[in-house]
Amino acid sequence: MCHLLCVIFSKVIKCKAAVTWGKHQPLSIEEVEVQPPGFREVRVKMVATGICRTDDHALHGDMSNINYPVILGHEGAGIVESVGEGVNDLNPGDKVIPLCIPQCGQCCSCLNPHTNCCLKTHSEPQNTMPDKTTRFSCKGKVVYLHFLWTSTFSEYTVVPVDAVAKIDDKAPMDKACLFGCGFPTGYGAAINIAKVEPGTTCAVFGLGAIGLSAIIGCKVSGASRIIAIDINSSKFEKAKLFGATDCINPKDFSKPIQEVIIEMTGHGVHYSFECIGSTDIMKSALECTQLGYGISVIIGGAPANSHITFDPYLLFTGRTWKGCIFGGWKSKECVPKLVSDYLANKFNVDGLVSHTLPFNRINEGFELLESGKSIRTILLF
């Protein structure tokens, strides 16, 4: 009966959201109207959200297929406020994480055990709901709410049921939001994509939340040496706490960093992880791996229309280059398990949070990110 009443009486909600009106414009806290959830949709009251580099890329126009105005944000945790028709596995009051990589459970990718790349991510624009309409308006204008179908920079958001996962009610929301992007992406790159083996060597380029999560994954997998690379040496202490054995700053050397790593290891590392989104660093990460069997994983999202030029001999001689979306996890089924593992102390993500701010200070959070002063800033509603 509660579920039925929720569907019948769900109404338009007025709330605060951070609206991006155009490229390179600061976020503006506005009052928006949030429509009730439609068929197989869920309306969520957000509790916490993280600021990810992907949001920064979208803010500065470095992502394709973004319509403005838009409400960004894709790393959040909240509580179900109401559900639309056809939603049977979620109820008001459930703690959930919106999923920037959905899991429909029906497409050929979802049915394939070797990929998590649900075709809904690539075959449908995620700046509107699946029915091609939006659930937000502001100042009389339609807001293309659904940045990656999540738009967590709002007190309330509406997501398709395929893009939301129920989590353990005991999960602290200011940490649970990390499981919407940063932690699963880096951790899974080591666990699922590279499949790091015990006793091996790893190099992690970029020590933001994703890079540090990759270090956690390498350590959990039993890597004997983990080299952390960043041009911001202030991040080295944190990297060592998570398991890095060596920390190096490319600015301290007169030669390419891949050559430095090869000299440090003798023949290169077994695994490398690019966590920045720089095509130059992607190339360096590949070049620093072991000839014959080195594996390099691209995690960072490069700006739209970027290209890489490299020597094909690097791959011809046995190296493997892999891409990684959301750490290879099938989101809807795996995110709840990852949260449960966190609650069971199988790993600790608390140190990934460097700053916690109220939602209305969101622009300050972006300034911290762009200045390199933060690992992950969490906004609380």
PDB file of C-alpha atoms in Angstrom, residues 23-295:
ATOM      1  CA  LYS A  23      30.601  26.519 -20.691  1.00  0.00           C
ATOM      2  CA  HIS A  24      33.162  28.062 -18.340  1.00  0.00           C
ATOM      3  CA  GLN A  25      30.449  29.597 -16.163  1.00  0.00           C
ATOM      4  CA  PRO A  26      30.430  29.180 -12.382  1.00  0.00           C
ATOM      5  CA  LEU A  27      27.758  26.990 -10.885  1.00  0.00           C
ATOM      6  CA  SER A  28      24.709  28.909  -9.765  1.00  0.00           C
ATOM      7  CA  ILE A  29      22.556  27.755  -6.851  1.00  0.00           C
ATOM      8  CA  GLU A  30      18.990  28.017  -8.146  1.00  0.00           C
ATOM      9  CA  GLU A  31      15.505  26.931  -7.183  1.00  0.00           C
ATOM     10  CA  VAL A  32      14.404  24.206  -9.563  1.00  0.00           C
ATOM     11  CA  GLU A  33      11.244  22.186 -10.022  1.00  0.00           C
ATOM     12  CA  VAL A  34      11.624  18.414  -9.980  1.00  0.00           C
ATOM     13  CA  GLN A  35       8.849  16.421 -11.617  1.00  0.00           C
ATOM     14  CA  PRO A  36       7.577  13.148 -10.131  1.00  0.00           C
ATOM     15  CA  PRO A  37       9.283   9.961 -11.318  1.00  0.00           C
ATOM     16  CA  GLY A  38       7.853   8.426 -14.458  1.00  0.00           C
ATOM     17  CA  PHE A  39       7.568   4.789 -15.469  1.00  0.00           C
ATOM     18  CA  ARG A  40      10.484   2.776 -14.056  1.00  0.00           C
ATOM     19  CA  GLU A  41      12.021   5.892 -12.519  1.00  0.00           C
ATOM     20  CA  VAL A  42      13.031   6.813  -8.973  1.00  0.00           C
ATOM     21  CA  ARG A  43      13.149  10.218  -7.290  1.00  0.00           C
ATOM     22  CA  VAL A  44      15.969  10.474  -4.766  1.00  0.00           C
ATOM     23  CA  LYS A  45      16.611  12.960  -1.963  1.00  0.00           C
ATOM     24  CA  MET A  46      20.353  13.468  -2.120  1.00  0.00           C
ATOM     25  CA  VAL A  47      22.337  13.399   1.118  1.00  0.00           C
ATOM     26  CA  ALA A  48      25.945  13.645  -0.100  1.00  0.00           C
ATOM     27  CA  THR A  49      27.785  14.060  -3.380  1.00  0.00           C
ATOM     28  CA  GLY A  50      31.429  14.146  -4.424  1.00  0.00           C
ATOM     29  CA  ILE A  51      33.103  16.483  -6.904  1.00  0.00           C
ATOM     30  CA  CYS A  52      34.839  14.410  -9.588  1.00  0.00           C
ATOM     31  CA  ARG A  53      37.196  15.519 -12.326  1.00  0.00           C
ATOM     32  CA  THR A  54      34.584  14.420 -14.883  1.00  0.00           C
ATOM     33  CA  ASP A  55      32.254  17.107 -13.535  1.00  0.00           C
ATOM     34  CA  ASP A  56      35.061  19.628 -14.011  1.00  0.00           C
ATOM     35  CA  HIS A  57      35.543  18.482 -17.613  1.00  0.00           C
ATOM     36  CA  ALA A  58      31.829  19.026 -18.287  1.00  0.00           C
ATOM     37  CA  LEU A  59      31.906  22.409 -16.551  1.00  0.00           C
ATOM     38  CA  HIS A  60      34.628  23.575 -18.941  1.00  0.00           C
ATOM     39  CA  GLY A  61      33.091  22.129 -22.088  1.00  0.00           C
ATOM     40  CA  ASP A  62      35.581  19.274 -22.491  1.00  0.00           C
ATOM     41  CA  MET A  63      32.863  16.638 -22.936  1.00  0.00           C
ATOM     42  CA  SER A  64      30.761  16.094 -26.031  1.00  0.00           C
ATOM     43  CA  ASN A  65      26.957  15.809 -26.097  1.00  0.00           C
ATOM     44  CA  ILE A  66      26.396  18.116 -23.111  1.00  0.00           C
ATOM     45  CA  ASN A  67      23.404  20.448 -23.432  1.00  0.00           C
ATOM     46  CA  TYR A  68      23.051  23.577 -21.311  1.00  0.00           C
ATOM     47  CA  PRO A  69      21.658  24.467 -18.881  1.00  0.00           C
ATOM     48  CA  VAL A  70      22.588  21.272 -17.061  1.00  0.00           C
ATOM     49  CA  ILE A  71      22.793  19.971 -13.520  1.00  0.00           C
ATOM     50  CA  LEU A  72      26.064  18.090 -13.150  1.00  0.00           C
ATOM     51  CA  GLY A  73      27.186  15.580 -10.520  1.00  0.00           C
ATOM     52  CA  HIS A  74      27.409  11.797 -10.745  1.00  0.00           C
ATOM     53  CA  GLU A  75      28.990  10.580  -7.497  1.00  0.00           C
ATOM     54  CA  GLY A  76      26.312  10.677  -4.841  1.00  0.00           C
ATOM     55  CA  ALA A  77      24.263   8.885  -2.229  1.00  0.00           C
ATOM     56  CA  GLY A  78      20.706   9.541  -1.180  1.00  0.00           C
ATOM     57  CA  ILE A  79      17.374   8.203   0.021  1.00  0.00           C
ATOM     58  CA  VAL A  80      14.472   7.156  -2.184  1.00  0.00           C
ATOM     59  CA  GLU A  81      11.686   9.749  -1.889  1.00  0.00           C
ATOM     60  CA  SER A  82       9.220   8.200  -4.358  1.00  0.00           C
ATOM     61  CA  VAL A  83       9.085   5.670  -7.163  1.00  0.00           C
ATOM     62  CA  GLY A  84       7.248   5.530 -10.474  1.00  0.00           C
ATOM     63  CA  GLU A  85       5.134   2.763 -11.902  1.00  0.00           C
ATOM     64  CA  GLY A  86       6.972  -0.426 -12.743  1.00  0.00           C
ATOM     65  CA  VAL A  87       9.503  -0.074  -9.893  1.00  0.00           C
ATOM     66  CA  ASN A  88       9.182  -3.132  -7.677  1.00  0.00           C
ATOM     67  CA  ASP A  89      12.557  -3.518  -5.976  1.00  0.00           C
ATOM     68  CA  LEU A  90      12.877  -0.082  -4.343  1.00  0.00           C
ATOM     69  CA  ASN A  91      10.759   1.731  -1.754  1.00  0.00           C
ATOM     70  CA  PRO A  92      10.729   5.171  -0.134  1.00  0.00           C
ATOM     71  CA  GLY A  93      13.331   5.300   2.619  1.00  0.00           C
ATOM     72  CA  ASP A  94      15.821   2.982   0.898  1.00  0.00           C
ATOM     73  CA  LYS A  95      19.414   4.210   0.849  1.00  0.00           C
ATOM     74  CA  VAL A  96      20.681   4.244  -2.734  1.00  0.00           C
ATOM     75  CA  ILE A  97      23.546   5.263  -4.995  1.00  0.00           C
ATOM     76  CA  PRO A  98      22.764   6.694  -8.453  1.00  0.00           C
ATOM     77  CA  LEU A  99      24.815   4.909 -11.114  1.00  0.00           C
ATOM     78  CA  CYS A 100      26.582   6.814 -13.900  1.00  0.00           C
ATOM     79  CA  ILE A 101      27.059   3.452 -15.638  1.00  0.00           C
ATOM     80  CA  PRO A 102      23.660   1.715 -15.670  1.00  0.00           C
ATOM     81  CA  GLN A 103      22.976  -1.994 -15.741  1.00  0.00           C
ATOM     82  CA  CYS A 104      19.818  -2.824 -17.660  1.00  0.00           C
ATOM     83  CA  GLY A 105      20.423  -6.553 -17.334  1.00  0.00           C
ATOM     84  CA  GLN A 106      19.063  -7.226 -20.815  1.00  0.00           C
ATOM     85  CA  CYS A 107      21.495  -5.926 -23.465  1.00  0.00           C
ATOM     86  CA  CYS A 108      24.269  -8.090 -24.927  1.00  0.00           C
ATOM     87  CA  SER A 109      26.867  -6.334 -22.746  1.00  0.00           C
ATOM     88  CA  CYS A 110      24.948  -6.857 -19.519  1.00  0.00           C
ATOM     89  CA  LEU A 111      24.523 -10.519 -20.416  1.00  0.00           C
ATOM     90  CA  ASN A 112      28.231 -10.885 -21.199  1.00  0.00           C
ATOM     91  CA  PRO A 113      30.421 -11.680 -18.152  1.00  0.00           C
ATOM     92  CA  HIS A 114      33.442  -9.939 -19.692  1.00  0.00           C
ATOM     93  CA  THR A 115      32.120  -6.358 -19.770  1.00  0.00           C
ATOM     94  CA  ASN A 116      30.124  -3.901 -17.688  1.00  0.00           C
ATOM     95  CA  CYS A 117      29.577  -1.468 -20.556  1.00  0.00           C
ATOM     96  CA  CYS A 118      25.756  -1.475 -20.637  1.00  0.00           C
ATOM     97  CA  LEU A 119      24.644  -0.417 -24.106  1.00  0.00           C
ATOM     98  CA  LYS A 120      22.232   2.108 -22.597  1.00  0.00           C
ATOM     99  CA  THR A 121      25.339   4.149 -21.797  1.00  0.00           C
ATOM    100  CA  HIS A 122      26.273   4.421 -25.465  1.00  0.00           C
ATOM    101  CA  SER A 123      23.079   4.004 -27.475  1.00  0.00           C
ATOM    102  CA  GLU A 124      20.936   6.581 -25.653  1.00  0.00           C
ATOM    103  CA  PRO A 125      21.717  10.231 -24.783  1.00  0.00           C
ATOM    104  CA  GLN A 126      21.998  10.536 -21.020  1.00  0.00           C
ATOM    105  CA  ASN A 127      21.039  14.209 -20.861  1.00  0.00           C
ATOM    106  CA  THR A 128      17.364  13.265 -20.975  1.00  0.00           C
ATOM    107  CA  MET A 129      15.454  10.380 -19.455  1.00  0.00           C
ATOM    108  CA  PRO A 130      14.956   7.249 -21.585  1.00  0.00           C
ATOM    109  CA  ASP A 131      11.615   8.652 -22.824  1.00  0.00           C
ATOM    110  CA  LYS A 132      13.540  11.702 -24.211  1.00  0.00           C
ATOM    111  CA  THR A 133      12.044  14.144 -21.684  1.00  0.00           C
ATOM    112  CA  THR A 134      13.546  15.810 -18.608  1.00  0.00           C
ATOM    113  CA  ARG A 135      12.325  16.070 -15.039  1.00  0.00           C
ATOM    114  CA  PHE A 136      13.762  19.514 -14.209  1.00  0.00           C
ATOM    115  CA  SER A 137      12.935  23.111 -14.993  1.00  0.00           C
ATOM    116  CA  CYS A 138      14.357  26.399 -13.717  1.00  0.00           C
ATOM    117  CA  LYS A 139      13.187  29.955 -14.312  1.00  0.00           C
ATOM    118  CA  GLY A 140      10.727  28.677 -16.856  1.00  0.00           C
ATOM    119  CA  LYS A 141      13.432  26.871 -18.860  1.00  0.00           C
ATOM    120  CA  VAL A 142      13.919  23.168 -19.345  1.00  0.00           C
ATOM    121  CA  VAL A 143      17.069  21.956 -17.600  1.00  0.00           C
ATOM    122  CA  TYR A 144      18.800  19.009 -19.210  1.00  0.00           C
ATOM    123  CA  LEU A 145      19.023  17.408 -15.815  1.00  0.00           C
ATOM    124  CA  HIS A 146      20.327  14.035 -16.610  1.00  0.00           C
ATOM    125  CA  PHE A 147      24.066  14.388 -16.766  1.00  0.00           C
ATOM    126  CA  LEU A 148      25.020  10.720 -16.981  1.00  0.00           C
ATOM    127  CA  TRP A 149      21.421  10.026 -15.820  1.00  0.00           C
ATOM    128  CA  THR A 150      22.331  11.054 -12.280  1.00  0.00           C
ATOM    129  CA  SER A 151      22.761  14.834 -11.761  1.00  0.00           C
ATOM    130  CA  THR A 152      23.589  14.617  -8.084  1.00  0.00           C
ATOM    131  CA  PHE A 153      24.218  18.368  -7.684  1.00  0.00           C
ATOM    132  CA  SER A 154      20.594  18.787  -6.666  1.00  0.00           C
ATOM    133  CA  GLU A 155      18.681  18.278  -3.430  1.00  0.00           C
ATOM    134  CA  TYR A 156      16.388  15.934  -5.385  1.00  0.00           C
ATOM    135  CA  THR A 157      17.072  14.048  -8.583  1.00  0.00           C
ATOM    136  CA  VAL A 158      15.242  11.538 -10.779  1.00  0.00           C
ATOM    137  CA  VAL A 159      17.035   8.513 -12.236  1.00  0.00           C
ATOM    138  CA  PRO A 160      15.992   5.466 -14.274  1.00  0.00           C
ATOM    139  CA  VAL A 161      15.646   2.349 -12.155  1.00  0.00           C
ATOM    140  CA  ASP A 162      18.488   0.765 -14.171  1.00  0.00           C
ATOM    141  CA  ALA A 163      20.773   3.528 -12.889  1.00  0.00           C
ATOM    142  CA  VAL A 164      20.309   3.227  -9.122  1.00  0.00           C
ATOM    143  CA  ALA A 165      21.470   0.635  -6.584  1.00  0.00           C
ATOM    144  CA  LYS A 166      20.097  -0.045  -3.121  1.00  0.00           C
ATOM    145  CA  ILE A 167      22.784  -0.217  -0.436  1.00  0.00           C
ATOM    146  CA  ASP A 168      23.051  -1.329   3.176  1.00  0.00           C
ATOM    147  CA  ASP A 169      21.077   0.928   5.507  1.00  0.00           C
ATOM    148  CA  LYS A 170      24.093   1.098   7.853  1.00  0.00           C
ATOM    149  CA  ALA A 171      26.308   2.795   5.248  1.00  0.00           C
ATOM    150  CA  PRO A 172      27.453   6.339   6.174  1.00  0.00           C
ATOM    151  CA  MET A 173      26.285   8.500   3.284  1.00  0.00           C
ATOM    152  CA  ASP A 174      29.284  10.853   3.289  1.00  0.00           C
ATOM    153  CA  LYS A 175      31.475   7.839   2.447  1.00  0.00           C
ATOM    154  CA  ALA A 176      28.935   5.785   0.481  1.00  0.00           C
ATOM    155  CA  CYS A 177      28.829   8.454  -2.229  1.00  0.00           C
ATOM    156  CA  LEU A 178      32.419   7.531  -3.154  1.00  0.00           C
ATOM    157  CA  PHE A 179      31.053   4.251  -4.475  1.00  0.00           C
ATOM    158  CA  GLY A 180      29.181   6.114  -7.192  1.00  0.00           C
ATOM    159  CA  CYS A 181      32.368   6.692  -9.182  1.00  0.00           C
ATOM    160  CA  GLY A 182      35.833   7.305  -7.715  1.00  0.00           C
ATOM    161  CA  PHE A 183      36.517   4.274  -5.588  1.00  0.00           C
ATOM    162  CA  PRO A 184      35.009   1.512  -7.789  1.00  0.00           C
ATOM    163  CA  THR A 185      36.699   2.987 -10.852  1.00  0.00           C
ATOM    164  CA  GLY A 186      40.252   2.948  -9.481  1.00  0.00           C
ATOM    165  CA  TYR A 187      39.920  -0.138  -7.290  1.00  0.00           C
ATOM    166  CA  GLY A 188      38.278  -2.167 -10.036  1.00  0.00           C
ATOM    167  CA  ALA A 189      40.937  -1.157 -12.567  1.00  0.00           C
ATOM    168  CA  ALA A 190      43.450  -3.115 -10.501  1.00  0.00           C
ATOM    169  CA  ILE A 191      41.153  -5.955  -9.403  1.00  0.00           C
ATOM    170  CA  ASN A 192      39.046  -6.561 -12.512  1.00  0.00           C
ATOM    171  CA  ILE A 193      40.794  -5.028 -15.523  1.00  0.00           C
ATOM    172  CA  ALA A 194      44.530  -5.477 -14.896  1.00  0.00           C
ATOM    173  CA  LYS A 195      43.993  -8.431 -12.544  1.00  0.00           C
ATOM    174  CA  VAL A 196      47.128  -7.528 -10.590  1.00  0.00           C
ATOM    175  CA  GLU A 197      48.938 -10.602  -9.266  1.00  0.00           C
ATOM    176  CA  PRO A 198      50.855 -11.028  -5.994  1.00  0.00           C
ATOM    177  CA  GLY A 199      54.523 -10.069  -6.056  1.00  0.00           C
ATOM    178  CA  THR A 200      54.245  -7.805  -9.090  1.00  0.00           C
ATOM    179  CA  THR A 201      55.175  -4.158  -9.692  1.00  0.00           C
ATOM    180  CA  CYS A 202      52.717  -1.358 -10.480  1.00  0.00           C
ATOM    181  CA  ALA A 203      52.874   2.305 -11.480  1.00  0.00           C
ATOM    182  CA  VAL A 204      49.951   4.645 -10.802  1.00  0.00           C
ATOM    183  CA  PHE A 205      49.894   7.984 -12.627  1.00  0.00           C
ATOM    184  CA  GLY A 206      47.782  10.617 -10.870  1.00  0.00           C
ATOM    185  CA  LEU A 207      46.986  10.604  -7.178  1.00  0.00           C
ATOM    186  CA  GLY A 208      43.435  11.865  -7.016  1.00  0.00           C
ATOM    187  CA  ALA A 209      40.659   9.715  -5.584  1.00  0.00           C
ATOM    188  CA  ILE A 210      40.774   7.318  -8.531  1.00  0.00           C
ATOM    189  CA  GLY A 211      44.556   6.926  -8.478  1.00  0.00           C
ATOM    190  CA  LEU A 212      44.599   6.328  -4.734  1.00  0.00           C
ATOM    191  CA  SER A 213      41.796   3.785  -5.159  1.00  0.00           C
ATOM    192  CA  ALA A 214      43.915   2.020  -7.782  1.00  0.00           C
ATOM    193  CA  ILE A 215      46.715   1.876  -5.223  1.00  0.00           C
ATOM    194  CA  ILE A 216      44.301   0.269  -2.750  1.00  0.00           C
ATOM    195  CA  GLY A 217      43.431  -2.318  -5.392  1.00  0.00           C
ATOM    196  CA  CYS A 218      47.095  -3.033  -6.149  1.00  0.00           C
ATOM    197  CA  LYS A 219      47.865  -3.484  -2.465  1.00  0.00           C
ATOM    198  CA  VAL A 220      44.855  -5.738  -1.852  1.00  0.00           C
ATOM    199  CA  SER A 221      45.994  -7.824  -4.842  1.00  0.00           C
ATOM    200  CA  GLY A 222      49.422  -8.341  -3.260  1.00  0.00           C
ATOM    201  CA  ALA A 223      51.647  -6.151  -5.452  1.00  0.00           C
ATOM    202  CA  SER A 224      55.132  -6.000  -3.959  1.00  0.00           C
ATOM    203  CA  ARG A 225      56.037  -2.570  -5.335  1.00  0.00           C
ATOM    204  CA  ILE A 226      53.650   0.290  -6.116  1.00  0.00           C
ATOM    205  CA  ILE A 227      55.138   3.430  -7.663  1.00  0.00           C
ATOM    206  CA  ALA A 228      52.962   6.537  -7.299  1.00  0.00           C
ATOM    207  CA  ILE A 229      53.508   9.394  -9.772  1.00  0.00           C
ATOM    208  CA  ASP A 230      52.170  12.952  -9.514  1.00  0.00           C
ATOM    209  CA  ILE A 231      53.416  16.494 -10.124  1.00  0.00           C
ATOM    210  CA  ASN A 232      51.933  17.459  -6.733  1.00  0.00           C
ATOM    211  CA  SER A 233      54.280  16.056  -4.079  1.00  0.00           C
ATOM    212  CA  SER A 234      51.868  16.988  -1.280  1.00  0.00           C
ATOM    213  CA  LYS A 235      49.846  13.909  -2.234  1.00  0.00           C
ATOM    214  CA  PHE A 236      52.704  11.478  -1.563  1.00  0.00           C
ATOM    215  CA  GLU A 237      52.037  11.053   2.136  1.00  0.00           C
ATOM    216  CA  LYS A 238      48.468   9.970   1.430  1.00  0.00           C
ATOM    217  CA  ALA A 239      49.636   7.611  -1.325  1.00  0.00           C
ATOM    218  CA  LYS A 240      52.016   5.897   1.093  1.00  0.00           C
ATOM    219  CA  LEU A 241      49.243   5.480   3.648  1.00  0.00           C
ATOM    220  CA  PHE A 242      47.220   3.614   1.036  1.00  0.00           C
ATOM    221  CA  GLY A 243      50.111   1.354   0.036  1.00  0.00           C
ATOM    222  CA  ALA A 244      52.516   3.117  -2.324  1.00  0.00           C
ATOM    223  CA  THR A 245      56.122   1.981  -1.822  1.00  0.00           C
ATOM    224  CA  ASP A 246      57.723   4.713  -3.970  1.00  0.00           C
ATOM    225  CA  CYS A 247      56.569   8.236  -4.848  1.00  0.00           C
ATOM    226  CA  ILE A 248      58.102  10.270  -7.672  1.00  0.00           C
ATOM    227  CA  ASN A 249      57.457  13.703  -9.150  1.00  0.00           C
ATOM    228  CA  PRO A 250      58.192  14.061 -12.899  1.00  0.00           C
ATOM    229  CA  LYS A 251      59.294  17.646 -12.254  1.00  0.00           C
ATOM    230  CA  ASP A 252      62.269  16.317 -10.289  1.00  0.00           C
ATOM    231  CA  PHE A 253      63.802  14.636 -13.351  1.00  0.00           C
ATOM    232  CA  SER A 254      65.339  15.867 -16.597  1.00  0.00           C
ATOM    233  CA  LYS A 255      64.304  12.744 -18.515  1.00  0.00           C
ATOM    234  CA  PRO A 256      60.875  11.332 -19.421  1.00  0.00           C
ATOM    235  CA  ILE A 257      59.190   9.731 -16.440  1.00  0.00           C
ATOM    236  CA  GLN A 258      58.794   6.390 -18.236  1.00  0.00           C
ATOM    237  CA  GLU A 259      62.569   6.165 -18.510  1.00  0.00           C
ATOM    238  CA  VAL A 260      62.887   6.877 -14.792  1.00  0.00           C
ATOM    239  CA  ILE A 261      60.458   4.072 -13.973  1.00  0.00           C
ATOM    240  CA  ILE A 262      62.242   1.608 -16.249  1.00  0.00           C
ATOM    241  CA  GLU A 263      65.541   2.427 -14.529  1.00  0.00           C
ATOM    242  CA  MET A 264      63.909   1.972 -11.108  1.00  0.00           C
ATOM    243  CA  THR A 265      62.508  -1.450 -11.974  1.00  0.00           C
ATOM    244  CA  GLY A 266      65.076  -2.845 -14.397  1.00  0.00           C
ATOM    245  CA  HIS A 267      62.704  -3.651 -17.255  1.00  0.00           C
ATOM    246  CA  GLY A 268      59.539  -1.724 -16.485  1.00  0.00           C
ATOM    247  CA  VAL A 269      56.498  -2.443 -14.339  1.00  0.00           C
ATOM    248  CA  HIS A 270      54.082  -5.306 -14.779  1.00  0.00           C
ATOM    249  CA  TYR A 271      51.055  -3.004 -14.580  1.00  0.00           C
ATOM    250  CA  SER A 272      50.484   0.716 -15.026  1.00  0.00           C
ATOM    251  CA  PHE A 273      47.395   2.865 -14.510  1.00  0.00           C
ATOM    252  CA  GLU A 274      46.699   6.259 -16.094  1.00  0.00           C
ATOM    253  CA  CYS A 275      44.295   8.140 -13.794  1.00  0.00           C
ATOM    254  CA  ILE A 276      44.499  11.670 -15.194  1.00  0.00           C
ATOM    255  CA  GLY A 277      42.961  11.838 -18.656  1.00  0.00           C
ATOM    256  CA  SER A 278      46.093  13.077 -20.427  1.00  0.00           C
ATOM    257  CA  THR A 279      46.987  11.447 -23.736  1.00  0.00           C
ATOM    258  CA  ASP A 280      50.678  12.185 -23.129  1.00  0.00           C
ATOM    259  CA  ILE A 281      50.538  10.369 -19.785  1.00  0.00           C
ATOM    260  CA  MET A 282      48.602   7.480 -21.344  1.00  0.00           C
ATOM    261  CA  LYS A 283      51.516   7.019 -23.714  1.00  0.00           C
ATOM    262  CA  SER A 284      54.058   7.273 -20.891  1.00  0.00           C
ATOM    263  CA  ALA A 285      52.112   4.723 -18.848  1.00  0.00           C
ATOM    264  CA  LEU A 286      52.220   2.247 -21.721  1.00  0.00           C
ATOM    265  CA  GLU A 287      55.920   2.830 -22.377  1.00  0.00           C
ATOM    266  CA  CYS A 288      56.908   2.174 -18.755  1.00  0.00           C
ATOM    267  CA  THR A 289      55.497  -1.370 -18.755  1.00  0.00           C
ATOM    268  CA  GLN A 290      57.490  -4.560 -19.206  1.00  0.00           C
ATOM    269  CA  LEU A 291      58.202  -5.646 -22.781  1.00  0.00           C
ATOM    270  CA  GLY A 292      56.432  -8.895 -23.604  1.00  0.00           C
ATOM    271  CA  TYR A 293      53.723  -8.928 -20.950  1.00  0.00           C
ATOM    272  CA  GLY A 294      53.209  -5.481 -19.420  1.00  0.00           C
ATOM    273  CA  ILE A 295      49.613  -4.287 -19.038  1.00  0.00           C
TER     274      ILE A 295
END
